[in-house]
CSV table of C-alpha atoms and ligand atoms in Angstrom, one decimal:
chain,number,residue,atom,x,y,z
A,159,UNK,CA,1.3,-35.7,-13.9
A,160,UNK,CA,4.0,-33.9,-15.9
A,161,UNK,CA,3.2,-30.5,-17.3
A,162,UNK,CA,5.0,-28.0,-19.5
A,163,UNK,CA,4.0,-24.3,-19.5
A,164,UNK,CA,4.9,-23.1,-23.0
A,165,UNK,CA,5.3,-19.8,-24.8
A,166,UNK,CA,5.0,-17.6,-21.6
A,167,UNK,CA,7.3,-14.9,-20.3
A,168,UNK,CA,8.8,-16.0,-16.9
A,169,UNK,CA,9.1,-13.2,-14.4
A,170,UNK,CA,10.9,-13.4,-11.1
A,171,UNK,CA,12.1,-10.7,-8.7
A,172,UNK,CA,15.3,-10.5,-10.7
A,173,UNK,CA,14.6,-11.5,-14.3
A,174,UNK,CA,12.2,-11.4,-17.2
A,175,UNK,CA,12.7,-13.9,-20.0
A,176,UNK,CA,10.9,-16.2,-22.5
A,177,UNK,CA,11.1,-19.9,-21.4
A,178,UNK,CA,9.1,-23.1,-21.0
A,179,UNK,CA,8.6,-24.4,-17.4
A,180,UNK,CA,8.6,-28.1,-16.8
A,181,UNK,CA,6.7,-29.4,-13.8
A,182,UNK,CA,7.1,-32.9,-12.3
A,183,UNK,CA,5.9,-34.2,-9.0
A,184,UNK,CA,4.7,-30.8,-8.0
A,185,UNK,CA,8.0,-29.1,-8.4
A,186,UNK,CA,9.7,-27.2,-11.3
A,187,UNK,CA,12.2,-29.6,-12.8
A,188,UNK,CA,13.5,-27.7,-15.8
A,189,UNK,CA,13.3,-24.2,-17.3
A,190,UNK,CA,14.4,-23.7,-20.9
A,191,UNK,CA,13.6,-23.3,-24.5
A,192,UNK,CA,11.6,-25.9,-26.5
A,193,UNK,CA,11.1,-28.3,-23.7
A,194,UNK,CA,9.2,-31.5,-24.7
A,195,UNK,CA,8.1,-34.8,-23.2
A,196,UNK,CA,5.6,-37.1,-24.9
A,197,UNK,CA,3.5,-37.7,-21.9
A,198,UNK,CA,3.4,-34.1,-20.6
A,199,UNK,CA,0.3,-32.0,-20.6
A,200,UNK,CA,1.1,-28.7,-22.5
A,201,UNK,CA,-0.3,-25.5,-21.1
A,202,UNK,CA,-0.1,-22.6,-23.5
A,203,UNK,CA,0.8,-19.3,-21.9
A,204,UNK,CA,1.2,-17.3,-25.1
A,205,UNK,CA,0.9,-13.6,-24.4
A,206,UNK,CA,0.9,-14.2,-20.6
A,207,UNK,CA,3.4,-13.7,-17.8
A,208,UNK,CA,4.4,-16.7,-15.7
A,209,UNK,CA,4.7,-15.4,-12.2
A,210,UNK,CA,5.6,-17.3,-9.0
A,211,UNK,CA,2.4,-17.7,-7.0
A,212,UNK,CA,1.6,-14.7,-4.8
A,213,UNK,CA,2.4,-14.9,-1.1
A,214,UNK,CA,0.0,-13.0,1.2
A,215,UNK,CA,1.8,-12.5,4.5
A,216,UNK,CA,-1.2,-11.0,6.2
A,217,UNK,CA,-4.6,-12.6,6.5
A,218,UNK,CA,-7.3,-13.1,9.1
A,219,UNK,CA,-9.5,-16.0,8.1
A,220,UNK,CA,-12.2,-17.4,10.4
A,221,UNK,CA,-11.2,-14.9,13.0
A,222,UNK,CA,-13.4,-13.8,15.9
A,223,UNK,CA,-13.2,-10.0,16.2
A,224,UNK,CA,-15.4,-7.2,17.3
A,225,UNK,CA,-18.2,-9.4,18.6
A,226,UNK,CA,-18.5,-11.4,15.4
A,227,UNK,CA,-16.4,-13.6,13.1
A,228,UNK,CA,-14.9,-12.9,9.7
A,229,UNK,CA,-17.1,-14.0,6.8
A,230,UNK,CA,-14.3,-15.7,4.9
A,231,UNK,CA,-13.0,-18.9,6.4
A,232,UNK,CA,-10.1,-21.0,5.2
A,233,UNK,CA,-12.2,-22.4,2.3
A,234,UNK,CA,-13.8,-19.3,0.9
A,235,UNK,CA,-10.8,-17.2,1.7
A,236,UNK,CA,-8.2,-19.4,0.0
A,237,UNK,CA,-10.4,-20.0,-3.0
A,238,UNK,CA,-10.7,-16.2,-3.4
A,239,UNK,CA,-6.9,-15.9,-2.9
A,240,UNK,CA,-6.3,-18.4,-5.6
A,241,UNK,CA,-8.6,-16.6,-8.0
A,242,UNK,CA,-6.5,-13.6,-7.3
A,243,UNK,CA,-3.1,-15.3,-8.0
A,244,UNK,CA,-2.1,-16.0,-4.4
A,245,UNK,CA,-0.8,-19.6,-3.7
A,246,UNK,CA,0.4,-19.2,-0.1
A,247,UNK,CA,-1.0,-17.3,2.8
A,248,UNK,CA,0.3,-16.7,6.3
A,249,UNK,CA,-2.6,-16.2,8.7
A,250,UNK,CA,-2.6,-14.8,12.2
A,251,UNK,CA,-3.3,-17.3,14.9
A,252,UNK,CA,-4.8,-15.6,17.9
A,253,UNK,CA,-3.7,-16.6,21.4
A,254,UNK,CA,-5.4,-16.3,24.8
A,255,UNK,CA,-3.8,-15.0,28.0
A,256,UNK,CA,-3.2,-17.9,30.5
A,257,UNK,CA,-3.5,-20.6,27.8
A,258,UNK,CA,-0.6,-22.3,26.0
A,259,UNK,CA,0.6,-21.3,22.6
A,260,UNK,CA,0.1,-24.8,21.4
A,261,UNK,CA,-3.6,-24.8,22.3
A,262,UNK,CA,-4.0,-21.7,20.1
A,263,UNK,CA,-2.2,-23.4,17.3
A,264,UNK,CA,-4.5,-26.5,17.6
A,265,UNK,CA,-7.5,-24.1,17.2
A,266,UNK,CA,-6.0,-22.6,14.0
A,267,UNK,CA,-5.1,-26.0,12.6
A,268,UNK,CA,-8.7,-27.1,13.2
A,269,UNK,CA,-10.0,-24.1,11.3
A,270,UNK,CA,-7.8,-24.6,8.3
A,271,UNK,CA,-7.5,-28.4,7.9
A,272,UNK,CA,-9.7,-29.9,5.2
A,273,UNK,CA,-10.5,-26.4,4.0
A,274,UNK,CA,-7.6,-24.6,2.5
A,275,UNK,CA,-7.1,-25.0,-1.2
A,276,UNK,CA,-3.6,-23.4,-1.2
A,277,UNK,CA,-0.7,-23.8,1.2
A,278,UNK,CA,-0.6,-21.8,4.4
A,279,UNK,CA,1.4,-21.0,7.5
A,280,UNK,CA,0.7,-19.2,10.8
A,281,UNK,CA,2.1,-16.2,12.6
A,282,UNK,CA,1.4,-16.4,16.3
A,283,UNK,CA,0.1,-13.6,18.4
A,284,UNK,CA,1.9,-12.8,21.7
A,285,UNK,CA,-0.3,-11.0,24.1
A,286,UNK,CA,1.7,-11.4,27.3
A,287,UNK,CA,5.4,-12.5,27.3
A,288,UNK,CA,5.3,-14.2,30.7
A,289,UNK,CA,7.7,-17.1,31.7
A,290,UNK,CA,5.4,-19.8,30.4
A,291,UNK,CA,5.1,-18.1,27.0
A,292,UNK,CA,8.8,-17.4,26.7
A,293,UNK,CA,9.6,-21.0,27.6
A,294,UNK,CA,7.2,-22.3,24.9
A,295,UNK,CA,8.5,-20.0,22.1
A,296,UNK,CA,11.6,-22.0,21.2
A,297,UNK,CA,9.5,-25.2,20.9
A,298,UNK,CA,7.0,-23.5,18.7
A,299,UNK,CA,9.8,-22.3,16.5
A,300,UNK,CA,11.6,-25.6,16.3
A,301,UNK,CA,8.7,-28.1,16.2
A,302,UNK,CA,5.8,-26.1,14.6
A,303,UNK,CA,7.8,-24.0,12.2
A,304,UNK,CA,6.3,-20.8,13.5
A,305,UNK,CA,9.0,-18.3,12.9
A,306,UNK,CA,7.1,-15.0,13.2
A,307,UNK,CA,5.3,-13.5,16.2
A,308,UNK,CA,2.7,-10.7,16.2
A,309,UNK,CA,2.4,-8.1,18.8
A,310,UNK,CA,-0.5,-5.6,18.7
A,311,UNK,CA,0.2,-2.1,20.1
A,312,UNK,CA,-3.5,-1.2,19.6
A,313,UNK,CA,-7.0,-2.6,20.4
A,314,UNK,CA,-6.9,-1.7,24.1
A,315,UNK,CA,-8.6,-4.3,26.4
A,316,UNK,CA,-8.6,-6.8,23.5
A,317,UNK,CA,-5.4,-7.6,21.7
A,318,UNK,CA,-3.1,-4.9,22.9
A,319,UNK,CA,0.2,-5.9,24.6
A,320,UNK,CA,2.4,-3.7,26.6
A,321,UNK,CA,5.9,-2.5,25.8
A,322,UNK,CA,7.5,-5.0,28.1
A,323,UNK,CA,5.8,-7.8,26.1
A,324,UNK,CA,7.0,-6.3,22.9
A,325,UNK,CA,10.6,-5.9,24.2
A,326,UNK,CA,10.8,-9.4,25.6
A,327,UNK,CA,9.4,-10.9,22.4
A,328,UNK,CA,12.0,-9.0,20.4
A,329,UNK,CA,14.8,-10.3,22.6
A,330,UNK,CA,13.5,-13.9,22.4
A,331,UNK,CA,13.0,-13.6,18.6
A,332,UNK,CA,16.6,-12.5,18.2
A,333,UNK,CA,17.9,-15.4,20.3
A,334,UNK,CA,15.8,-18.1,18.7
A,335,UNK,CA,15.6,-17.0,15.0
A,336,UNK,CA,12.1,-15.4,14.5
A,337,UNK,CA,10.7,-12.2,13.2
A,338,UNK,CA,8.5,-10.0,15.3
A,339,UNK,CA,5.6,-8.2,13.6
A,340,UNK,CA,3.7,-5.3,15.0
A,341,UNK,CA,0.4,-3.5,14.5
A,342,UNK,CA,1.8,-0.1,15.2
A,343,UNK,CA,-0.8,2.3,16.6
A,344,UNK,CA,-0.9,3.9,20.0
A,345,UNK,CA,-3.8,2.0,21.5
A,346,UNK,CA,-4.0,4.1,24.7
A,347,UNK,CA,-4.3,7.4,22.9
A,348,UNK,CA,-6.8,6.0,20.5
A,349,UNK,CA,-8.9,4.6,23.4
A,350,UNK,CA,-9.0,8.1,24.9
A,351,UNK,CA,-9.9,9.8,21.6
A,352,UNK,CA,-12.7,7.2,20.8
A,353,UNK,CA,-14.3,7.7,24.3
A,354,UNK,CA,-14.1,11.5,23.8
A,355,UNK,CA,-15.7,11.4,20.4
A,356,UNK,CA,-18.5,9.2,21.6
A,357,UNK,CA,-19.1,11.4,24.7
A,358,UNK,CA,-19.4,14.4,22.3
A,359,UNK,CA,-22.0,12.5,20.3
A,360,UNK,CA,-19.8,11.8,17.3
A,361,UNK,CA,-20.9,8.3,16.2
A,362,UNK,CA,-20.5,8.2,12.4
A,363,UNK,CA,-17.9,6.0,10.6
A,364,UNK,CA,-15.6,8.9,9.8
A,365,UNK,CA,-14.8,9.2,13.5
A,366,UNK,CA,-13.0,5.9,13.2
A,367,UNK,CA,-10.4,7.7,11.1
A,368,UNK,CA,-10.5,10.9,13.1
A,369,UNK,CA,-9.8,9.1,16.4
A,370,UNK,CA,-6.9,7.1,15.0
A,371,UNK,CA,-4.7,9.9,13.6
A,372,UNK,CA,-1.5,9.3,11.7
A,373,UNK,CA,0.5,10.6,14.6
A,374,UNK,CA,-0.8,7.6,16.7
A,375,UNK,CA,0.7,5.3,14.0
A,376,UNK,CA,3.9,7.3,13.6
A,377,UNK,CA,4.5,7.3,17.4
A,378,UNK,CA,3.9,3.6,17.8
A,379,UNK,CA,6.1,2.8,14.7
A,380,UNK,CA,8.9,4.9,16.1
A,381,UNK,CA,8.6,3.3,19.6
A,382,UNK,CA,8.6,-0.2,18.1
A,383,UNK,CA,11.7,0.7,16.1
A,384,UNK,CA,13.5,2.1,19.1
A,385,UNK,CA,12.7,-1.1,21.1
A,386,UNK,CA,14.0,-3.2,18.2
A,387,UNK,CA,17.2,-1.2,18.1
A,388,UNK,CA,17.6,-1.5,21.9
A,389,UNK,CA,17.0,-5.3,21.7
A,390,UNK,CA,19.3,-5.5,18.6
A,391,UNK,CA,16.5,-7.5,17.0
A,392,UNK,CA,14.5,-7.5,13.8
A,393,UNK,CA,11.0,-6.1,13.2
A,394,UNK,CA,8.3,-6.2,10.5
A,395,UNK,CA,5.7,-3.5,10.6
A,396,UNK,CA,2.4,-4.6,9.1
A,397,UNK,CA,-0.1,-2.4,7.2
A,398,UNK,CA,1.8,0.9,7.0
A,399,UNK,CA,-0.8,3.5,6.0
A,400,UNK,CA,0.8,6.9,6.2
A,401,UNK,CA,3.7,9.2,5.7
A,402,UNK,CA,4.4,9.4,9.5
A,403,UNK,CA,5.1,5.7,9.7
A,404,UNK,CA,6.8,5.2,6.3
A,405,UNK,CA,9.3,8.0,7.0
A,406,UNK,CA,10.2,6.4,10.4
A,407,UNK,CA,10.9,3.1,8.7
A,408,UNK,CA,13.0,4.7,6.0
A,409,UNK,CA,15.0,6.6,8.5
A,410,UNK,CA,15.6,3.5,10.7
A,411,UNK,CA,16.7,1.4,7.7
A,412,UNK,CA,19.1,4.1,6.6
A,413,UNK,CA,20.7,3.7,10.0
A,414,UNK,CA,21.0,0.0,9.5
A,415,UNK,CA,18.3,-1.1,11.9
A,416,UNK,CA,16.7,-4.3,10.7
A,417,UNK,CA,13.2,-3.0,10.0
A,418,UNK,CA,10.8,-4.3,7.3
A,419,UNK,CA,7.6,-2.6,6.2
A,420,UNK,CA,4.4,-3.9,4.6
A,421,UNK,CA,1.6,-1.8,3.0
A,422,UNK,CA,-1.7,-3.0,1.6
A,423,UNK,CA,-3.6,-2.2,-1.6
A,424,UNK,CA,-6.4,-0.3,0.2
A,425,UNK,CA,-3.9,2.4,1.4
A,426,UNK,CA,-2.5,2.8,-2.1
A,427,UNK,CA,-5.8,3.4,-3.9
A,428,UNK,CA,-8.5,4.4,-1.4
A,429,UNK,CA,-8.5,7.4,1.0
A,430,UNK,CA,-10.2,8.8,4.1
A,431,UNK,CA,-13.1,10.4,2.2
A,432,UNK,CA,-14.6,6.9,1.6
A,433,UNK,CA,-15.5,6.8,5.3
A,434,UNK,CA,-17.8,9.7,4.7
A,435,UNK,CA,-20.0,7.8,2.2
A,436,UNK,CA,-23.7,8.4,3.0
A,437,UNK,CA,-26.2,5.9,4.4
A,438,UNK,CA,-23.6,4.3,6.7
A,439,UNK,CA,-21.7,3.0,3.7
A,440,UNK,CA,-18.5,4.5,5.2
A,441,UNK,CA,-18.6,1.5,7.5
A,442,UNK,CA,-17.4,-0.7,4.6
A,443,UNK,CA,-14.1,1.1,4.8
A,444,UNK,CA,-13.5,0.8,8.5
A,445,UNK,CA,-10.3,-1.0,9.3
A,446,UNK,CA,-7.2,-0.2,11.2
A,447,UNK,CA,-5.1,1.8,10.7
A,448,UNK,CA,-7.7,3.8,8.9
A,449,UNK,CA,-7.6,5.2,5.4
A,450,UNK,CA,-5.6,8.4,5.2
A,451,UNK,CA,-5.7,11.7,3.4
A,452,UNK,CA,-5.1,11.0,-0.3
A,453,UNK,CA,-1.6,12.6,-0.5
A,454,UNK,CA,-0.3,9.7,1.6
A,455,UNK,CA,-0.8,7.4,-1.4
A,456,UNK,CA,2.1,9.0,-3.2
A,457,UNK,CA,4.4,8.6,-0.2
A,458,UNK,CA,3.6,4.9,0.0
A,459,UNK,CA,4.1,4.3,-3.8
A,460,UNK,CA,7.4,6.1,-3.6
A,461,UNK,CA,8.4,4.0,-0.6
A,462,UNK,CA,7.6,0.8,-2.5
A,463,UNK,CA,9.6,2.0,-5.5
A,464,UNK,CA,12.6,3.0,-3.4
A,465,UNK,CA,12.5,-0.3,-1.5
A,466,UNK,CA,11.7,1.4,1.8
A,467,UNK,CA,8.6,-0.7,2.1
A,468,UNK,CA,9.1,-4.3,1.0
A,469,UNK,CA,5.9,-6.3,0.9
A,470,UNK,CA,2.2,-6.1,0.1
A,471,UNK,CA,-0.2,-7.8,2.5
A,472,UNK,CA,-3.9,-7.9,2.1
A,473,UNK,CA,-4.9,-7.6,5.7
A,474,UNK,CA,-7.9,-9.7,4.6
A,475,UNK,CA,-10.4,-9.5,7.5
A,476,UNK,CA,-13.9,-9.6,5.9
A,477,UNK,CA,-17.2,-8.7,7.4
A,478,UNK,CA,-20.6,-8.3,5.6
A,479,UNK,CA,-22.0,-4.8,5.4
A,480,UNK,CA,-25.4,-6.2,6.3
A,481,UNK,CA,-25.5,-7.7,9.7
A,482,UNK,CA,-21.9,-7.3,10.6
A,483,UNK,CA,-20.6,-3.8,9.8
A,484,UNK,CA,-24.1,-2.7,10.8
A,485,UNK,CA,-23.3,-3.6,14.4
A,486,UNK,CA,-21.8,-0.1,14.6
A,487,UNK,CA,-24.7,1.9,13.1
A,488,UNK,CA,-25.1,4.0,16.3
A,489,UNK,CA,-21.5,3.8,17.4
A,490,UNK,CA,-18.5,3.7,15.0
A,491,UNK,CA,-16.3,1.9,17.6
A,492,UNK,CA,-18.6,-1.1,17.3
A,493,UNK,CA,-18.1,-1.5,13.6
A,494,UNK,CA,-15.9,-4.7,13.2
A,495,UNK,CA,-12.6,-3.6,11.8
A,496,UNK,CA,-11.4,-5.1,8.5
A,497,UNK,CA,-12.0,-5.5,4.8
A,498,UNK,CA,-12.1,-8.1,2.0
A,499,UNK,CA,-8.9,-7.6,0.0
A,500,UNK,CA,-7.3,-11.1,-0.4
A,501,UNK,CA,-8.6,-11.6,-4.0
A,502,UNK,CA,-7.6,-8.2,-5.5
A,503,UNK,CA,-4.2,-7.7,-3.8
A,504,UNK,CA,-2.1,-8.9,-6.7
A,505,UNK,CA,-4.1,-7.5,-9.5
A,506,UNK,CA,-4.4,-4.0,-8.0
A,507,UNK,CA,-0.6,-3.8,-7.6
A,508,UNK,CA,-0.1,-5.0,-11.2
A,509,UNK,CA,-2.7,-2.5,-12.6
A,510,UNK,CA,-1.9,0.5,-10.5
A,511,UNK,CA,1.8,-0.2,-10.0
A,512,UNK,CA,3.2,-1.9,-13.1
A,513,UNK,CA,0.8,-0.7,-15.7
A,514,UNK,CA,0.9,2.9,-14.5
A,515,UNK,CA,4.7,2.9,-14.4
A,516,UNK,CA,5.1,3.3,-10.6
A,517,UNK,CA,7.1,0.1,-10.1
A,518,UNK,CA,8.8,-2.4,-12.3
A,519,UNK,CA,7.5,-5.8,-13.2
A,520,UNK,CA,10.3,-7.4,-11.2
A,521,UNK,CA,9.5,-5.2,-8.2
A,522,UNK,CA,5.9,-6.3,-8.5
A,523,UNK,CA,7.0,-10.0,-8.1
A,524,UNK,CA,9.2,-9.1,-5.2
A,525,UNK,CA,6.5,-7.2,-3.4
A,526,UNK,CA,3.7,-9.7,-4.0
A,527,UNK,CA,5.7,-12.9,-3.5
A,528,UNK,CA,9.5,-13.2,-3.3
A,529,UNK,CA,10.2,-10.9,-0.4
A,530,UNK,CA,7.6,-12.4,1.8
A,531,UNK,CA,9.0,-15.8,1.0
A,532,UNK,CA,12.4,-14.7,2.1
A,533,UNK,CA,11.4,-12.9,5.3
A,534,UNK,CA,9.0,-15.6,6.5
A,535,UNK,CA,11.2,-18.7,5.8
A,536,UNK,CA,9.5,-20.0,2.7
A,537,UNK,CA,12.2,-19.3,0.1
A,538,UNK,CA,13.4,-20.8,-2.3
A,539,UNK,CA,10.7,-23.5,-2.0
A,540,UNK,CA,8.2,-20.7,-2.6
A,541,UNK,CA,8.4,-17.2,-4.0
A,542,UNK,CA,10.3,-17.8,-7.2
A,543,UNK,CA,10.3,-19.7,-10.5
A,544,UNK,CA,13.4,-21.9,-10.2
A,545,UNK,CA,14.4,-25.5,-10.6
A,546,UNK,CA,13.5,-27.3,-7.4
A,547,UNK,CA,11.0,-24.8,-6.3
A,548,UNK,CA,7.3,-25.8,-5.7
A,549,UNK,CA,5.3,-25.3,-8.9
A,550,UNK,CA,3.2,-22.5,-7.4
A,551,UNK,CA,2.6,-20.6,-10.6
A,552,UNK,CA,0.3,-17.9,-11.9
A,553,UNK,CA,-0.4,-17.5,-15.6
A,554,UNK,CA,-1.3,-13.9,-15.9
A,555,UNK,CA,-2.8,-12.1,-18.8
A,556,UNK,CA,-1.5,-8.5,-18.6
A,557,UNK,CA,-3.9,-7.0,-21.1
A,558,UNK,CA,-7.4,-8.0,-19.8
A,559,UNK,CA,-9.5,-5.0,-18.9
A,560,UNK,CA,-12.0,-5.7,-16.1
A,561,UNK,CA,-14.0,-4.1,-13.3
A,562,UNK,CA,-13.7,-5.2,-9.7
A,563,UNK,CA,-17.1,-5.9,-8.1
A,564,UNK,CA,-18.8,-7.9,-5.4
A,565,UNK,CA,-20.9,-9.4,-8.2
A,566,UNK,CA,-17.9,-11.2,-9.7
A,567,UNK,CA,-15.6,-11.7,-6.7
A,568,UNK,CA,-15.3,-15.0,-4.9
A,569,UNK,CA,-15.0,-13.8,-1.3
A,570,UNK,CA,-18.0,-14.6,0.9
A,571,UNK,CA,-18.8,-11.0,1.7
A,572,UNK,CA,-21.6,-8.8,0.4
A,573,UNK,CA,-19.5,-5.9,-0.8
A,574,UNK,CA,-16.2,-5.1,-2.4
A,575,UNK,CA,-14.3,-2.0,-1.3
A,576,UNK,CA,-12.9,-1.5,-4.8
A,577,UNK,CA,-16.4,-1.7,-6.4
A,578,UNK,CA,-16.3,-0.3,-9.9
A,579,UNK,CA,-12.6,0.1,-10.1
A,580,UNK,CA,-11.3,-0.4,-13.7
A,581,UNK,CA,-8.2,-2.5,-13.8
A,582,UNK,CA,-5.9,-4.1,-16.3
A,583,UNK,CA,-4.5,-7.7,-16.0
A,584,UNK,CA,-5.9,-10.9,-14.6
A,585,UNK,CA,-4.8,-14.3,-13.4
A,586,UNK,CA,-6.0,-16.9,-15.9
A,587,UNK,CA,-4.7,-20.1,-14.4
A,588,UNK,CA,-3.1,-20.8,-11.0
A,589,UNK,CA,-1.2,-23.9,-9.9
A,590,UNK,CA,-0.4,-25.0,-6.4
A,591,UNK,CA,2.5,-27.6,-6.2
A,592,UNK,CA,1.9,-28.4,-9.9
A,593,UNK,CA,-1.9,-28.9,-9.7
A,594,UNK,CA,-4.4,-26.5,-11.1
A,595,UNK,CA,-6.5,-24.7,-8.5
A,596,UNK,CA,-7.8,-22.2,-11.1
A,597,UNK,CA,-7.9,-23.3,-14.7
A,598,UNK,CA,-9.0,-20.8,-17.3
A,599,UNK,CA,-10.7,-18.7,-14.6
A,600,UNK,CA,-12.6,-21.7,-13.2
A,601,UNK,CA,-12.1,-23.1,-9.8
A,602,UNK,CA,-10.9,-26.7,-10.1
A,603,UNK,CA,-9.2,-27.1,-6.7
A,604,UNK,CA,-10.1,-29.2,-3.7
A,605,UNK,CA,-10.7,-28.0,-0.2
A,606,UNK,CA,-8.1,-29.7,2.0
A,607,UNK,CA,-5.5,-29.8,-0.7
A,608,UNK,CA,-3.6,-26.9,0.8
A,609,UNK,CA,-0.8,-28.0,3.1
A,610,UNK,CA,0.4,-26.4,6.4
A,611,UNK,CA,4.0,-25.2,5.9
A,612,UNK,CA,6.5,-25.3,8.7
A,613,UNK,CA,8.7,-22.3,8.0
A,614,UNK,CA,12.5,-21.8,8.3
A,615,UNK,CA,13.9,-19.6,11.0
A,616,UNK,CA,14.4,-15.9,10.2
A,617,UNK,CA,17.5,-15.2,8.3
A,618,UNK,CA,17.9,-18.8,7.1
A,619,UNK,CA,16.0,-18.2,3.9
A,620,UNK,CA,18.6,-17.1,1.4
A,621,UNK,CA,19.1,-13.3,1.3
A,622,UNK,CA,16.4,-12.7,3.9
A,623,UNK,CA,18.5,-10.3,5.8
A,624,UNK,CA,19.9,-8.3,2.9
A,625,UNK,CA,19.0,-4.7,3.4
A,626,UNK,CA,19.7,-3.6,-0.1
A,627,UNK,CA,20.2,-0.1,-1.4
A,628,UNK,CA,17.2,1.5,-2.9
A,629,UNK,CA,16.0,-0.1,-6.1
A,630,UNK,CA,15.4,2.8,-8.3
B,281,URP,O1,-8.9,-3.6,10.7
B,281,URP,C1,-8.1,-4.5,10.6
B,281,URP,N1,-6.9,-4.3,10.1
B,281,URP,N2,-8.5,-5.7,11.0
B,281,URP,C2,-7.7,-6.9,11.1
B,281,URP,C3,-6.9,-6.9,12.4
B,281,URP,C4,-5.6,-6.0,12.2
B,281,URP,O2,-5.5,-5.0,12.9
B,281,URP,O3,-4.8,-6.4,11.4
B,282,ZN,ZN1,-3.5,-4.8,12.5
B,283,ZN,ZN1,-4.4,-7.6,10.1
């Protein structure tokens, strides 16, 4: 099927211009004025932006966590992602101590195959960098196209790895061409604070935030940066939530250390007071790192604008309020950590960022798509509108006014953390490799049509390693 998107405004991380986009065999074959072909389907994008499909570098679908499993799996999660203008996700594949990395990957392939409606890749968790794991890493990079590894510095007795594992992983990543990612919070200190709070009888959701102070995130961020510098390696810090961490990243980058930072919509528009909602509703906002005092939002927005943070992940990790978040009614530490964000990630950044003048339109595309493509070995196949790129495209109406709500969202969960939020802008149609997944706001995709993407090594995607001066 040949298609031409006409009358839209094409927006990339670098340019904004009026042009038609010609799609053939799933890729963009021409961009220009007045493109025609007798047999091509014409898609009218008048009044709309034509964005490269969003890339969400941080999702947890069908993930066992906190004694339960996330509500959204690879089918519901990727459908919701597509409705929100995301056409590629990179999900976190969990591993088990003593088992091979490949066995973990088989599990994640089984979860996603025949389910995903958009393309996807996997980051791989490293819990213990023993000889077997270190021997397997190069094979996983070369043969499976897994070029990013995740180390948790928190979640003691569950996912947390020690500093030796982080350091060894950084060294191996440098040698073999991968990017290490960290969840940066001091898990040992948090474990102490949680036990103390519970011993003192403090069981409400707000204690989730009070026992995970910003200092614990700042300390772990600084430690991970120092280890990266020592290993002469590269590091991506996920879900940056507070000034303490953002400042450490900016400082390291100004010294030339290769550090990348991601934040998430929830930290840009929600704050710690949500955890104090009555009737246990605060549990809906329990994730890690926790929501912070409101003033941190300005710090994060400024860091995005200045290029000190480079990507926006959703950290999608959804649990129902009823039956799942409720597991922690009498003990905040038993509330499963995570929230449903995958669907609203792109639209919130557009509405709160571009429409409110906090970031430019081109920065928006960079943050939601291009930069993740470059860092995670997907560029230029994905992450831009260019001849030869996959036709992963979002036709976006920048003027629609709407209200976010669980009643209208497509995630499988029973609540939306942004309930009632008024936003401007909406994805109208979404194409994955040239095929409609969302057409005029209706789902027309097919579970199983999403393909697993083997990713290029770190630094091989064009410009991935450019640490540019602040984009003001
Ligand atoms: O609370 C969160 N963020 N849940 C997902 C796991 C993680 O830490 O990213
Ligand atoms: Zn995390
Ligand atoms: Zn996460």
